Tab-separated table of C-alpha atoms in Angstrom:
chain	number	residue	atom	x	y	z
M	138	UNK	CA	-3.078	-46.857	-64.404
M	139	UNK	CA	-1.618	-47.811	-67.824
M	140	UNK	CA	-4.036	-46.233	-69.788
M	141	UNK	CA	-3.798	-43.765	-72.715
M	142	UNK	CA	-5.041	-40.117	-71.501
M	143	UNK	CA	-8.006	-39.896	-74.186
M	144	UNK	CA	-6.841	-36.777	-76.683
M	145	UNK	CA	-10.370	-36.417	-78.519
M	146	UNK	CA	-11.949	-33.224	-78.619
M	147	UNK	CA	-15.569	-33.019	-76.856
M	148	UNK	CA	-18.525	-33.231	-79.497
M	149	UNK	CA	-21.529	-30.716	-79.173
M	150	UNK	CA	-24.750	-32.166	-77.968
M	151	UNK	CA	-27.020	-29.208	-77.491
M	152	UNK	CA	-27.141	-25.205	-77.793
M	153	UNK	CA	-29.049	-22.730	-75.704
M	154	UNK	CA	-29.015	-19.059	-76.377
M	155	UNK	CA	-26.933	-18.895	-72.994
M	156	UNK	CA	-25.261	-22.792	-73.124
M	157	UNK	CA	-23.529	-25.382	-74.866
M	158	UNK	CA	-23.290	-28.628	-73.966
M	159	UNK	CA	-20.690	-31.140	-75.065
M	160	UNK	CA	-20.082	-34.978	-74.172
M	161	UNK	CA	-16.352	-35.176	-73.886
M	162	UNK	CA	-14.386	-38.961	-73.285
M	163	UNK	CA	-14.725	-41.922	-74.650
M	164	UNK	CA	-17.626	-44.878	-74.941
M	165	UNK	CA	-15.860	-46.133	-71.661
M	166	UNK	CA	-15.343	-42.833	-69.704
M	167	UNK	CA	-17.366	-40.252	-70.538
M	168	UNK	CA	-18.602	-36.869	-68.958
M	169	UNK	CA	-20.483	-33.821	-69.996
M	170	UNK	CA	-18.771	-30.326	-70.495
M	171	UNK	CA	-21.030	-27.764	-70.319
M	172	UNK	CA	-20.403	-24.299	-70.559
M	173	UNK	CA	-22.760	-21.404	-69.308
M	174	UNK	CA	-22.502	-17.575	-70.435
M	175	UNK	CA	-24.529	-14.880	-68.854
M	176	UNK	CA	-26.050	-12.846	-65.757
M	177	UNK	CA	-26.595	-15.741	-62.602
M	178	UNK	CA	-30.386	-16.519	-63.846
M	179	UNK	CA	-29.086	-16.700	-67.443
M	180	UNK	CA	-26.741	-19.836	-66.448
M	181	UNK	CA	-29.047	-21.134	-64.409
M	182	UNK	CA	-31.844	-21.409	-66.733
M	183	UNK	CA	-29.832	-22.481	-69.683
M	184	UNK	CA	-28.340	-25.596	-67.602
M	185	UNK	CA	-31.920	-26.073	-66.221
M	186	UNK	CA	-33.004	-26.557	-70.188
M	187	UNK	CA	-30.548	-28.395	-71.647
M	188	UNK	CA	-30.074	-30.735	-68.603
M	189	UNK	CA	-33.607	-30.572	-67.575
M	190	UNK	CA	-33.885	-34.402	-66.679
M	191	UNK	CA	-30.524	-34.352	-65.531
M	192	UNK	CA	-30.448	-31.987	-63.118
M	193	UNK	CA	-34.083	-33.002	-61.585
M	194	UNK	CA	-32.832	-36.771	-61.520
M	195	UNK	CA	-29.693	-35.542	-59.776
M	196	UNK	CA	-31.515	-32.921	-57.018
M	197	UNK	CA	-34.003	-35.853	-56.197
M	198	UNK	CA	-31.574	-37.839	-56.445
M	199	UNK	CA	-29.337	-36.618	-54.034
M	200	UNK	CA	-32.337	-35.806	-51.480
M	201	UNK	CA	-32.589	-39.621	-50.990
M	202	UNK	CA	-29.011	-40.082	-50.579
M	203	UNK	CA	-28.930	-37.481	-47.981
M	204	UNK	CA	-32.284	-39.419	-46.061
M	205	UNK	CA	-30.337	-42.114	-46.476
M	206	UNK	CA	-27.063	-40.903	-45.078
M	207	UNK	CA	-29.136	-39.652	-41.577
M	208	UNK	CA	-30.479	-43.021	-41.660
M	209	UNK	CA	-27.095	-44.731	-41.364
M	210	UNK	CA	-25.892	-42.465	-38.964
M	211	UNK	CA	-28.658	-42.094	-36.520
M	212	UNK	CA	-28.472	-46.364	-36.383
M	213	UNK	CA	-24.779	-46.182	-36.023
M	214	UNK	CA	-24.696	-48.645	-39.115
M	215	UNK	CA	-21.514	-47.229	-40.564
M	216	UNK	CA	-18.642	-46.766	-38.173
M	217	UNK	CA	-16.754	-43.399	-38.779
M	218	UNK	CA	-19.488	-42.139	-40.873
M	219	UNK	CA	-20.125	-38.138	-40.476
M	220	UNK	CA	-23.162	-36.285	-40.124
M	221	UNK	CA	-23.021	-32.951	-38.017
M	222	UNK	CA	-24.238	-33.453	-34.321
M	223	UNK	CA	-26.926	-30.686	-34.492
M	224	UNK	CA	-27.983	-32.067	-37.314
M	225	UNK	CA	-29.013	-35.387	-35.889
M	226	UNK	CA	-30.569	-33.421	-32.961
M	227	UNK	CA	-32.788	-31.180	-35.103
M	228	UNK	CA	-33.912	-34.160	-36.909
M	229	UNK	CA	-35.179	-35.825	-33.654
M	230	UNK	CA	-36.855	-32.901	-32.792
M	231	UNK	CA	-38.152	-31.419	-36.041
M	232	UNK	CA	-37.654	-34.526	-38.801
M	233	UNK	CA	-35.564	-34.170	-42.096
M	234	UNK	CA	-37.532	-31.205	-43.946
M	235	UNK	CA	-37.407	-28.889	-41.192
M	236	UNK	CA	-34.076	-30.087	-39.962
M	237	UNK	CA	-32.888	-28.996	-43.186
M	238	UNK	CA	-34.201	-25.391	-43.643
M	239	UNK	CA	-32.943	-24.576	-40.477
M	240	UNK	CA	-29.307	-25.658	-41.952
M	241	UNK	CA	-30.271	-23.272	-44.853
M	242	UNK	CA	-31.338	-20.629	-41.844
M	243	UNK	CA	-28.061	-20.888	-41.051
M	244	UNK	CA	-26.231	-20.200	-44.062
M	245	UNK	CA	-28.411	-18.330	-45.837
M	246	UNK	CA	-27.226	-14.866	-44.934
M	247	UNK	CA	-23.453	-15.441	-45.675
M	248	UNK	CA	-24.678	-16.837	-49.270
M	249	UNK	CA	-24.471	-14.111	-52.112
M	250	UNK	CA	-27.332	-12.946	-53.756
M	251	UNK	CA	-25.873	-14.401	-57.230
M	252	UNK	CA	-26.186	-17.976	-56.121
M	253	UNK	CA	-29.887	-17.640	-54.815
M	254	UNK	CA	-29.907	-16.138	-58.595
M	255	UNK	CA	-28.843	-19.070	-60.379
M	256	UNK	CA	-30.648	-21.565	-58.724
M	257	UNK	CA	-34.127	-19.459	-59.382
M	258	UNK	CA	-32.683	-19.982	-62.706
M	259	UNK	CA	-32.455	-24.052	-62.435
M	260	UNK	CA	-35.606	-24.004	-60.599
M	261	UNK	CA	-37.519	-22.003	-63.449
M	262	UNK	CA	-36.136	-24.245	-65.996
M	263	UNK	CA	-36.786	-27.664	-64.609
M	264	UNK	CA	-39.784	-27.002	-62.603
M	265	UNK	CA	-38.191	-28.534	-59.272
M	266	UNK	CA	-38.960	-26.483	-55.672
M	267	UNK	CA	-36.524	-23.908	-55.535
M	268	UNK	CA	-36.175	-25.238	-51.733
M	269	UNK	CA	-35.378	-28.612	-53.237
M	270	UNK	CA	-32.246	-27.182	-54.834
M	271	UNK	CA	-31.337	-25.097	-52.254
M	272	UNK	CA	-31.192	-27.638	-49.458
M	273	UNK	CA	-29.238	-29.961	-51.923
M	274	UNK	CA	-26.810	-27.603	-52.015
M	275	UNK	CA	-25.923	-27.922	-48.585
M	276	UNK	CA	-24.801	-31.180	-49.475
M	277	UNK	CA	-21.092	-31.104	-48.275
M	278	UNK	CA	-22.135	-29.351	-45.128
M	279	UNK	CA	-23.406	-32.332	-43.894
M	280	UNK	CA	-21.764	-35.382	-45.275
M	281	UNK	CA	-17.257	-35.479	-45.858
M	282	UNK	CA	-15.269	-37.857	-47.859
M	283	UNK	CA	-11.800	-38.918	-47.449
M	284	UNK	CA	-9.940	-37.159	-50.394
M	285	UNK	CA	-6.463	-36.304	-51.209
M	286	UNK	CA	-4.973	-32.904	-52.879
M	287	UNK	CA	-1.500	-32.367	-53.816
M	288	UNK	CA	0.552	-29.539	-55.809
M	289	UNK	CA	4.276	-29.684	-56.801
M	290	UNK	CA	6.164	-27.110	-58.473
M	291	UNK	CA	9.564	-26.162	-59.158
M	292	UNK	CA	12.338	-28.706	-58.066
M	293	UNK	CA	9.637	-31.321	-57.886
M	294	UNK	CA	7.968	-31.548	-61.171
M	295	UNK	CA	9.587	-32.057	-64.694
M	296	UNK	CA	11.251	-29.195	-66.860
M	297	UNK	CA	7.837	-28.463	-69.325
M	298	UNK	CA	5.790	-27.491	-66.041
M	299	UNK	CA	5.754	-24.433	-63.668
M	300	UNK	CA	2.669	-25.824	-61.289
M	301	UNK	CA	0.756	-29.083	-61.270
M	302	UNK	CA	-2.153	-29.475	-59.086
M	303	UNK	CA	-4.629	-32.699	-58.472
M	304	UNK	CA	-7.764	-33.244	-56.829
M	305	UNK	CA	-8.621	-36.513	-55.995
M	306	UNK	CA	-12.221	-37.254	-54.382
M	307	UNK	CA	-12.551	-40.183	-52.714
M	308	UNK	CA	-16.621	-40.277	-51.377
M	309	UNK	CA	-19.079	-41.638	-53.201
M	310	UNK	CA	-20.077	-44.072	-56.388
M	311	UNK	CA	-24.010	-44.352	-56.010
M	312	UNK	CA	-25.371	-43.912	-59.523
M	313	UNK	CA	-26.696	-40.023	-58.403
M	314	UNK	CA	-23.468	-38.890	-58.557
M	315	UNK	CA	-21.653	-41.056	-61.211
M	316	UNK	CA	-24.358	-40.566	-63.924
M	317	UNK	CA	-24.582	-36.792	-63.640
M	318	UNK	CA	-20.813	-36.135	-64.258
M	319	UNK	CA	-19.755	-32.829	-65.328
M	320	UNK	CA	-17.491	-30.188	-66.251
M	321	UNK	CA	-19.581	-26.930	-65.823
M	322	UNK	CA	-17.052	-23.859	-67.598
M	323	UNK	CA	-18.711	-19.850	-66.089
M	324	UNK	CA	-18.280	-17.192	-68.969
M	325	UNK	CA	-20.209	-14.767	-66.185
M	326	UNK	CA	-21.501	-11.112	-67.818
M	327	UNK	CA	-24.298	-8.936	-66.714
M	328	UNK	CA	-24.744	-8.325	-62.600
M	329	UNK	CA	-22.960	-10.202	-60.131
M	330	UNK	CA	-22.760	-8.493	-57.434
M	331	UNK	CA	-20.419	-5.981	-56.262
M	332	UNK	CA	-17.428	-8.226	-56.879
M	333	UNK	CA	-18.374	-7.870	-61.092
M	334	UNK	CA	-18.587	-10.827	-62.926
M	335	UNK	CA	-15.185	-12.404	-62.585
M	336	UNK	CA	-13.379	-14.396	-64.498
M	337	UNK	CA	-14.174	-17.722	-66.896
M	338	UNK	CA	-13.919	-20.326	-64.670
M	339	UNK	CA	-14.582	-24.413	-64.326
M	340	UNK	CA	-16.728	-25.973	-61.970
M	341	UNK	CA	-15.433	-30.389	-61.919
M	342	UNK	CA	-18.681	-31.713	-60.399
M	343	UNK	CA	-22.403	-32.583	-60.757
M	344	UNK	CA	-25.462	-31.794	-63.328
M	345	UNK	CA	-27.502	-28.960	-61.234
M	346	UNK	CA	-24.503	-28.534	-58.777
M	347	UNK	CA	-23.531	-25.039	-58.655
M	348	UNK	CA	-21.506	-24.801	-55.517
M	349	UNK	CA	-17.671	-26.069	-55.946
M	350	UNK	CA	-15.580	-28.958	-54.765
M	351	UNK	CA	-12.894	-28.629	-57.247
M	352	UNK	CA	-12.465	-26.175	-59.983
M	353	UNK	CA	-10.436	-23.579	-62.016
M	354	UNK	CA	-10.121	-20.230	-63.639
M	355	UNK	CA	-8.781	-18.412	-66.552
M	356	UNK	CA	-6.731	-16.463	-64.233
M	357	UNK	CA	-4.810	-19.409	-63.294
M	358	UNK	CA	-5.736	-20.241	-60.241
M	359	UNK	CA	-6.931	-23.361	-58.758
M	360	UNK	CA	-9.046	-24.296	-55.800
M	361	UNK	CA	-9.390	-27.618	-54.038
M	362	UNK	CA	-11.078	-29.231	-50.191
M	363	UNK	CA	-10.619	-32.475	-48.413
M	364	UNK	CA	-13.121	-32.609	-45.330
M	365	UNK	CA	-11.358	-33.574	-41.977
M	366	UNK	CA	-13.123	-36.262	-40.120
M	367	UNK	CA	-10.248	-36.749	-37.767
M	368	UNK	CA	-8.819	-33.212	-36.590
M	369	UNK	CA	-6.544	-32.693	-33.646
M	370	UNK	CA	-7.074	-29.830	-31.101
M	371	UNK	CA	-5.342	-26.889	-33.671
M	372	UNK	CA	-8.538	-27.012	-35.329
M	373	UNK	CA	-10.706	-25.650	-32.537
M	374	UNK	CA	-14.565	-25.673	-32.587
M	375	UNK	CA	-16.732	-26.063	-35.599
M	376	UNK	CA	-20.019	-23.614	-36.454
M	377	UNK	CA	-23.260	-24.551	-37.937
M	378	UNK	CA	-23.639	-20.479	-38.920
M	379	UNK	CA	-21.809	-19.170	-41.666
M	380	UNK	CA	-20.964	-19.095	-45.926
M	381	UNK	CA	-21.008	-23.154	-46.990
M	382	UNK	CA	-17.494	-24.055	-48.310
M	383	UNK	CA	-18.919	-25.040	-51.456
M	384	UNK	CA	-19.977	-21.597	-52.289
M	385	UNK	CA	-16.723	-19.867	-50.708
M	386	UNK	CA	-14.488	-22.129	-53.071
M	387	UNK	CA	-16.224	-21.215	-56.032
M	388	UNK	CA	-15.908	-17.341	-54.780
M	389	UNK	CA	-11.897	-18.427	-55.009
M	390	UNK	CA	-11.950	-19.627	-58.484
M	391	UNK	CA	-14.652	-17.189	-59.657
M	392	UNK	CA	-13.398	-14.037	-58.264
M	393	UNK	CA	-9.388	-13.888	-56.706
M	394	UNK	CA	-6.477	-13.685	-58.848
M	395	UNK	CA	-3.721	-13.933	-56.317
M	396	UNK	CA	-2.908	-16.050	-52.937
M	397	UNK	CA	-3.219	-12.824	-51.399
M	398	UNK	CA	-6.924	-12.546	-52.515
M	399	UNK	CA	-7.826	-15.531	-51.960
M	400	UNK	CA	-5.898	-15.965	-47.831
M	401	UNK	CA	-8.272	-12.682	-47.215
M	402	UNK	CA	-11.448	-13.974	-48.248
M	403	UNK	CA	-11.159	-17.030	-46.203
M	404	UNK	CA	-9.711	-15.319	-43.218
M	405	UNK	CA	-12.672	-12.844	-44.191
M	406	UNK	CA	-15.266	-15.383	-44.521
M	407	UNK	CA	-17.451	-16.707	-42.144
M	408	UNK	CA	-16.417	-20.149	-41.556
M	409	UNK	CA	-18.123	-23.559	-40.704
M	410	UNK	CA	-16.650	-27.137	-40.771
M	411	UNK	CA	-13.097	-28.444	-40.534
M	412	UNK	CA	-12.013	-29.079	-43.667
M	413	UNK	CA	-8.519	-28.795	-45.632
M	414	UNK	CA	-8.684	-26.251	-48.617
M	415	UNK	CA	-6.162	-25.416	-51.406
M	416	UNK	CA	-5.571	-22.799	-53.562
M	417	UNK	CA	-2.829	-22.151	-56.033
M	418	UNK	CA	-1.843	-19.357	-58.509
M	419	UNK	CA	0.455	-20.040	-61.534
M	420	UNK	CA	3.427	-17.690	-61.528
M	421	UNK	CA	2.604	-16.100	-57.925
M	422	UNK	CA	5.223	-13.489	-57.365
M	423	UNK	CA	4.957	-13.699	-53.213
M	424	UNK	CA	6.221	-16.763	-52.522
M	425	UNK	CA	5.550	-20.516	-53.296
M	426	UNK	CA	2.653	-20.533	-55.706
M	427	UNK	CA	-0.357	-22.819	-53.337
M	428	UNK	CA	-1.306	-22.704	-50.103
M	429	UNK	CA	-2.648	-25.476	-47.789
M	430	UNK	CA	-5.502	-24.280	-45.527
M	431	UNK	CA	-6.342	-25.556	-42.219
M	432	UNK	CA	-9.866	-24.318	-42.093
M	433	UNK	CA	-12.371	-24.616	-39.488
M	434	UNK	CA	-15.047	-21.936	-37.858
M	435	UNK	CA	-12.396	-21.259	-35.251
M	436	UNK	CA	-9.306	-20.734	-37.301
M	437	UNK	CA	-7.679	-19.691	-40.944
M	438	UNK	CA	-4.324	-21.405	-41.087
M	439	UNK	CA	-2.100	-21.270	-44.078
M	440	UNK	CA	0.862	-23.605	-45.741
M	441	UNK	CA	3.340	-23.795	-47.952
M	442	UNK	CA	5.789	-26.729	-48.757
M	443	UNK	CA	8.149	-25.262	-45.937
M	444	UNK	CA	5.528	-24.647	-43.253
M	445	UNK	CA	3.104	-27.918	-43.847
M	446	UNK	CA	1.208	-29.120	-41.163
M	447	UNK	CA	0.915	-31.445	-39.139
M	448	UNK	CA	4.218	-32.490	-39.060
M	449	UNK	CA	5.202	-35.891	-37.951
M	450	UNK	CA	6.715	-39.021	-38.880
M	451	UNK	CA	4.628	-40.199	-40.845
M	452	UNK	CA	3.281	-36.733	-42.899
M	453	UNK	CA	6.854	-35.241	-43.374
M	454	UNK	CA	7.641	-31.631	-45.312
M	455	UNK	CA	9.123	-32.603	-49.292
M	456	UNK	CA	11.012	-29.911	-51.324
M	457	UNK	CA	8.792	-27.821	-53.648
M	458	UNK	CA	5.543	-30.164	-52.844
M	459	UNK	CA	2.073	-30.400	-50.614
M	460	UNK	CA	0.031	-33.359	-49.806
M	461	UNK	CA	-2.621	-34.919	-47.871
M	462	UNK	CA	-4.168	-38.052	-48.325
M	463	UNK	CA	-7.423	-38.840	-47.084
M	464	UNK	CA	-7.594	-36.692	-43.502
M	465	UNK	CA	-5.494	-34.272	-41.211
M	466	UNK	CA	-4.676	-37.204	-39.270
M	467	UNK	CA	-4.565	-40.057	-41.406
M	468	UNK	CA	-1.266	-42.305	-41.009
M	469	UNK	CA	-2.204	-45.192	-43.485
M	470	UNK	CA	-2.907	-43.154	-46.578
M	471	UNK	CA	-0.070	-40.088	-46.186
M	472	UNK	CA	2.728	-43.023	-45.892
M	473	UNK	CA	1.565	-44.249	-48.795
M	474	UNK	CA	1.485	-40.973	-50.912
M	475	UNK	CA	4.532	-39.620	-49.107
M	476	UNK	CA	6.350	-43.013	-50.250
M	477	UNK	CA	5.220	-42.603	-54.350
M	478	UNK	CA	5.929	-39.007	-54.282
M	479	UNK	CA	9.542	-39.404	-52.746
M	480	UNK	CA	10.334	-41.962	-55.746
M	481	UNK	CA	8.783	-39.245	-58.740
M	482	UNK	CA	10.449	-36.343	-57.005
M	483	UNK	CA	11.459	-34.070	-59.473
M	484	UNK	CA	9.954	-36.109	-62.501
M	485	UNK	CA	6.179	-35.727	-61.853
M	486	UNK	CA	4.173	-34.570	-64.656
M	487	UNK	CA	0.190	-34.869	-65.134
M	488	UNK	CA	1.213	-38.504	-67.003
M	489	UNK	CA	3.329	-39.677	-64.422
M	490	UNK	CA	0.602	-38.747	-61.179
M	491	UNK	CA	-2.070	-40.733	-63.499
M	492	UNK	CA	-0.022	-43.696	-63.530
M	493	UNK	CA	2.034	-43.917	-60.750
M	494	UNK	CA	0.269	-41.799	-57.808
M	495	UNK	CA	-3.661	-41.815	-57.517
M	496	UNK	CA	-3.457	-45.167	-58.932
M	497	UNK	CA	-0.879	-46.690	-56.512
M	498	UNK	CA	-2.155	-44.535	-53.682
M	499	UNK	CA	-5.826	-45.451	-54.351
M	500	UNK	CA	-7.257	-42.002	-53.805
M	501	UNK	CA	-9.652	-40.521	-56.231
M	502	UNK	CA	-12.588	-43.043	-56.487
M	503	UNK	CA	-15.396	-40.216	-57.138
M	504	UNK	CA	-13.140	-38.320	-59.170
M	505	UNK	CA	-9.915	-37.320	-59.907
M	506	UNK	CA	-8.553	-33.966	-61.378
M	507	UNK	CA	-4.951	-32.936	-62.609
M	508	UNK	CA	-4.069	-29.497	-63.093
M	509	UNK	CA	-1.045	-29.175	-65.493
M	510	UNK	CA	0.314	-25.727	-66.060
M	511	UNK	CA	3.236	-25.297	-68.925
M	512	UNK	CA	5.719	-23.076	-69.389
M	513	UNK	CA	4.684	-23.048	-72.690
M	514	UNK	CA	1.019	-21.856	-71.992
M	515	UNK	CA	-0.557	-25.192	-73.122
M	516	UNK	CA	-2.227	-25.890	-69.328
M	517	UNK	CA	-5.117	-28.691	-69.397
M	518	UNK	CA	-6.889	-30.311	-67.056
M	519	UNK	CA	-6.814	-34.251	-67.420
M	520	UNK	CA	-10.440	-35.393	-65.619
M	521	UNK	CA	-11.678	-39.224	-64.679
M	522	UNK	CA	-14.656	-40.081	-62.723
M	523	UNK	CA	-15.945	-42.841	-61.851
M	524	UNK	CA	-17.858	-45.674	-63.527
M	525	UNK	CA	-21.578	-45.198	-64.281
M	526	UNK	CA	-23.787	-47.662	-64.446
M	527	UNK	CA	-24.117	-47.824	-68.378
M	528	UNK	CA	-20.021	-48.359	-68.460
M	529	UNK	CA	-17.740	-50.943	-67.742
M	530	UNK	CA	-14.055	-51.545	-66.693
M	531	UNK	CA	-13.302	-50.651	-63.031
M	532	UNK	CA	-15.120	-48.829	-61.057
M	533	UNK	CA	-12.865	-45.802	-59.122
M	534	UNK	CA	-11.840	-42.842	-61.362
M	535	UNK	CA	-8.522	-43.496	-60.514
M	536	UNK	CA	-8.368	-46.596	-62.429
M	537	UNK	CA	-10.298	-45.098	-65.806
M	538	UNK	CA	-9.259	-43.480	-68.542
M	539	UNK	CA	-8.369	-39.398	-68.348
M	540	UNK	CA	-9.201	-37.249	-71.159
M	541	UNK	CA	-7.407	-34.080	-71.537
M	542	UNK	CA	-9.290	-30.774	-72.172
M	543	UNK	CA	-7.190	-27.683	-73.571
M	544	UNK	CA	-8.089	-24.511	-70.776
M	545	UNK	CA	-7.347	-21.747	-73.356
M	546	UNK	CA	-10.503	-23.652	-75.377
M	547	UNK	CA	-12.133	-23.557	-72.629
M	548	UNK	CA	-12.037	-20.085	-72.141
M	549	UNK	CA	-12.406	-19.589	-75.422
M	550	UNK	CA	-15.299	-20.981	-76.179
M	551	UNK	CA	-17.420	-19.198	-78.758
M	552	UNK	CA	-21.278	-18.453	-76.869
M	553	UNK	CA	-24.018	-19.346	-79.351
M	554	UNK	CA	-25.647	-17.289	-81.724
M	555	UNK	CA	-29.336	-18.059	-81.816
């Protein structure tokens, strides 16, 4: 990717007495940045107002996709393709709708009262179901991608850095996800819970989305997920009951300020899926500054560049650096990364991973996120997703233009006076 990472600040769109949104990129690339101040209900009505048609485009939306998704799997029309077993059974039995609220049945008493909150909030604003939303939202409960994360730090990355993270999801280009691209930046006040508010934090996702795939916070902290289609056996059994992922990574972002935090809430939490999870923390003082997670209902499992797991041939340990591309057990696409990252070893830099890793390693075609934390303070995050169907040029985010945004403005941010 030989593109110029697009410098230009994001232009204001639209103000809410609890909201401001902003269209940052170019013509060719371009996403919304919208940030959200406020008690749970606040943000969620002020995103429900100034993304009204949005966010009910993207809910429906994404309903469809997920009919469609149980159609492809229950006619074994896509080889490899994931939908939870008791899913597919309930559906036989029950159909779709009730197949889905007993998903939510299952979830719904390990999900805080603050994100029931917020998507009252969205509901009240747009006039969708508040079911609707709520069964959207268990969205990456039931369908994975193949994505890739990586962090490198400290002999691996060049001089100007402490920590660079990226997040690279690789899962789907349909126009409901595409045309509702977004930054969503938390200043949370008011009542949140017993945890408090939290800190400022960024959501990199969907209009009307609130869980997390991919995010981080003004405490400098980071949290990322790859879903594991192909475990081995250390993964034990997977649970339909428990706290969706989606909510417990945005708990990371929102809420812990340290690995040590953030290794007790998940060993804490109750867990569902198999999944890979990472979460860093610039200038950690216990250790290596991110952890891999091996994360599944059975077990809690934590890495660092010296422990990483699996180790074989083909997925070996790299000074200072952890990867995984596309799976647990996925030969093709760690080779690949493990090759690029062995030639930039100790010159990577958020420039040099847009050009010469996600692109070469063709992982990222949703979107693709990179973390860059200075020495100097100046940390950004450089975002692509992919094509919508008003752009042109190529289609994965990989391929596209970045645009930087500044995280101190982020947090800084000024909330309207109306």
């Amino acid at each position: 990717n030989l593109l110029p990472v697009n410098t230009g600040e994001p232009e204001l769109v639209a103000t809410h007495a609890n909201g401001k949104l902003f269209r940052a990129g170019t013509s060719e690339g371009s996403f919304y940045v919208l940030h959200l101040w406020g008690t749970p209900y606040e943000c969620g009505v002020a995103q429900g107002t100034l993304l009204k048609d949005e966010v009910k485009a993207f809910v429906n939306g994404v309903y469809a996709y997920i009919e469609d998704q149980i159609d492809l799997a229950l006619n074994s029309t896509k080889p490899g393709h994931y939908v939870p077993h008791w899913l597919l059974n309930d559906i036989a039995e029950f159909g779709i709708d009730a197949a889905l609220d007993l998903e939510i049945a299952a979830t719904r008493p390990w999900t805080p009262a603050y994100f029931l909150e917020e998507i009252k909030g969205l509901a009240d604003a747009t006039g969708l179901s508040y079911l609707a939303i709520e069964r959207v939202h268990l969205l990456g409960e039931l369908t994975k991608g193949g994505c890739s994360l990586l962090s490198a730090y400290d002999s691996a990355i060049t001089s100007e850095y402490s920590l660079l993270g990226v997040r690279a999801l690789d899962w789907n280009t349909d126009a409901v996800f595409v045309d509702h691209a977004q930054v969503t930046v938390y200043h949370p006040s008011g009542d949140w819970g017993k945890q408090g508010p939290g800190h400022a934090f960024a959501n990199v996702g969907f209009s009307g989305f609130i869980g997390s795939f991919n995010g981080v916070s003004a405490a400098n902290t980071y949290s990322q997920e790859i879903g594991v289609t192909f475990p081995d056996e250390t993964f034990g059994k997977e649970s339909r009951f428990g706290k969706p992922f989606t909510g417990l990574l945005r708990d990371l972002i929102q809420f812990d300020e340290t690995i040590e935090q953030a290794e007790t809430r998940v060993r804490d939490a109750k867990r569902t899926c198999d999944l890979i999870l990472g979460f860093g923390h610039l200038g950690d003082a216990d250790g290596e500054p991110f952890r891999a997670i091996q994360y599944s209902a059975s077990v809690a499992n934590f890495f660092n560049s010296t422990t990483l797991m699996p180790l074989t041939s083909w997925h070996p340990r790299m000074e200072d650096l952890v990867y995984y591309e596309g799976d647990w057990l996925c030969e093709q696409g760690d080779v690949v990364m493990h090759r690029q990252l062995a030639y930039a070893h100790g010159e990577l830099s958020p420039e040099l991973v847009i050009k010469n890793i996600t692109s070469v390693v063709a992982t990222g075609d949703t979107f693709t996120s990179v973390y860059g934390f200075r020495h100097d303070g100046q940390h950004a995050l450089y975002q692509a997703f992919a094509r919508s169907s008003s752009e042109s040029g190529p289609d994965p985010a990989y391929l596209r233009q970045f645009t930087k945004l500044d995280l101190a403005d982020l947090w800084a941010e000024a909330k309207p006076t109306l």
